[in-house]
Amino acid sequence: MAIEGSTATTARPTGATQLDIADDLLGRLRATATEPRTDTQLEALTLAVAADLPVLLWGEPGIGKTAALTQLAEALELPLTTVIASVHEPSDFAGLPIVGDDPARQGVPMAPPDWAVRLVRAGKGLLFLDELSTAAPAVQAALLRVVLERRIGALQLPPGVRIVAAANPRSSAADGWELSAPLANRFVHLKWAHEQDVVVRGLGGTWPRATLPMLDPGRLAGSVEFARRAVCGLLAARAALVHQLPQSETRRGGAWPSPRTWDMTLRLVAFATAADASREVLSLLVRGTVGDGPGFELLASLDRMDLPDPELLLADPTAARLPERGDLRQAVLDSVVAAVKARPERARWDAAWALLVHALETGAPDLVVVPATTLAHLRREDWPVPAAIEQLAGVVTMSRAADQAAARVKATAGTGS
């Protein structure tokens, strides 16, 4: 141990230069470990990569997008090929024309760049297109075939190659451009943000481990059927969602719905179902493919797909198992009342009242107010009032009184008295 004020120095290996010692220190700093850890954005990225869909990570400079891709490639044992899109010409992606001995008969082939040849030779890899938002429009146009068709010049990338890109928002990009609508519509857009505890633990030497999702072989067929039923059911009811090209240039450079992105969404729903992914992960993927509005509508319809059949509830209302979530419970009660309205019969009307009583006893009272009011208006003159109404009358009266009181308070506040 050195004593304060002494001139003693640490012993160095014989023949080692200062650069050798510096390299040793750098090696120690680069040595990190990984650990299994719940990381929603990393899980969403790996699921999209497993589904073989191009992913675009959006984040501010220095947020860790490149580091995440490097770690992902190592974890998946894929060779990483990084291409800075902004420093390339369109011909670097479309291919350079090579004139042969007889171009009139043989044509002029488009020679691919060396990095594409290396990917084909390896048969697999992670192609990382960095700085996408600083690529000029002509370069973005040349990337269309690369991202969608996996073609670079005359070369076809093998199925084992996955494509991930990264971009900075235009406000923080160096000479940035808005992403063109055709190119943006080919990606799953994921917003990449730092999480303090992940960064702190990572700088301490341990980062989250990226792993491919565990797909259950027994759930594959059911996952495909579920995904198709979910997407097709929504689009059949909401035709306007099939294709919505945003009006603003900025929004066109993000996620928006089209037949192409709905097909991507269907694939992601199937993969998330087979992997039993969390709702948070599925939400990131769906909204990153078709946009927030259509994505939330699909997520809501997914919730409703698992709701009980109103006819089964009417057949045995006392044994009904209603959802715990308030919005889903409300949807179930509304569907039961709608079923009675579609086929009004006394036995079905009585069963609906019994179900409302069951809902009142097992959940929030205010959820039965609207269904009870609607159901009361469906009564025929020759139908006797069921005893169940007695139990619900107090709840309905109290709710109406509360609404009237709230209206009076609002009116008083409006007059300033």
PDB file of C-alpha atoms in Angstrom, residues 32-39 42 71 197-198 201-202 205-211:
ATOM      1  CA  THR A  32     -20.128  -6.999 -18.269  1.00  0.00           C
ATOM      2  CA  ALA A  33     -22.617  -9.675 -17.346  1.00  0.00           C
ATOM      3  CA  THR A  34     -26.315 -10.181 -18.115  1.00  0.00           C
ATOM      4  CA  GLU A  35     -29.207 -11.352 -16.001  1.00  0.00           C
ATOM      5  CA  PRO A  36     -32.816 -12.399 -16.655  1.00  0.00           C
ATOM      6  CA  ARG A  37     -34.954  -9.357 -15.986  1.00  0.00           C
ATOM      7  CA  THR A  38     -38.408  -8.139 -16.914  1.00  0.00           C
ATOM      8  CA  ASP A  39     -37.908  -5.414 -19.507  1.00  0.00           C
ATOM      9  CA  LEU A  42     -36.682  -5.444 -24.736  1.00  0.00           C
ATOM     10  CA  GLN A  71     -26.310  -7.008 -26.872  1.00  0.00           C
ATOM     11  CA  ASP A 197     -32.717   1.257 -12.601  1.00  0.00           C
ATOM     12  CA  VAL A 198     -31.712  -0.579 -15.803  1.00  0.00           C
ATOM     13  CA  ARG A 201     -27.463  -1.618 -12.817  1.00  0.00           C
ATOM     14  CA  GLY A 202     -26.020  -1.852 -16.318  1.00  0.00           C
ATOM     15  CA  GLY A 205     -21.763  -4.277 -14.866  1.00  0.00           C
ATOM     16  CA  THR A 206     -25.052  -6.189 -15.294  1.00  0.00           C
ATOM     17  CA  TRP A 207     -27.502  -5.588 -18.138  1.00  0.00           C
ATOM     18  CA  PRO A 208     -30.852  -7.294 -18.885  1.00  0.00           C
ATOM     19  CA  ARG A 209     -30.519 -10.457 -20.950  1.00  0.00           C
ATOM     20  CA  ALA A 210     -32.236 -10.524 -24.335  1.00  0.00           C
ATOM     21  CA  THR A 211     -33.839 -13.885 -25.057  1.00  0.00           C
TER      22      THR A 211
END
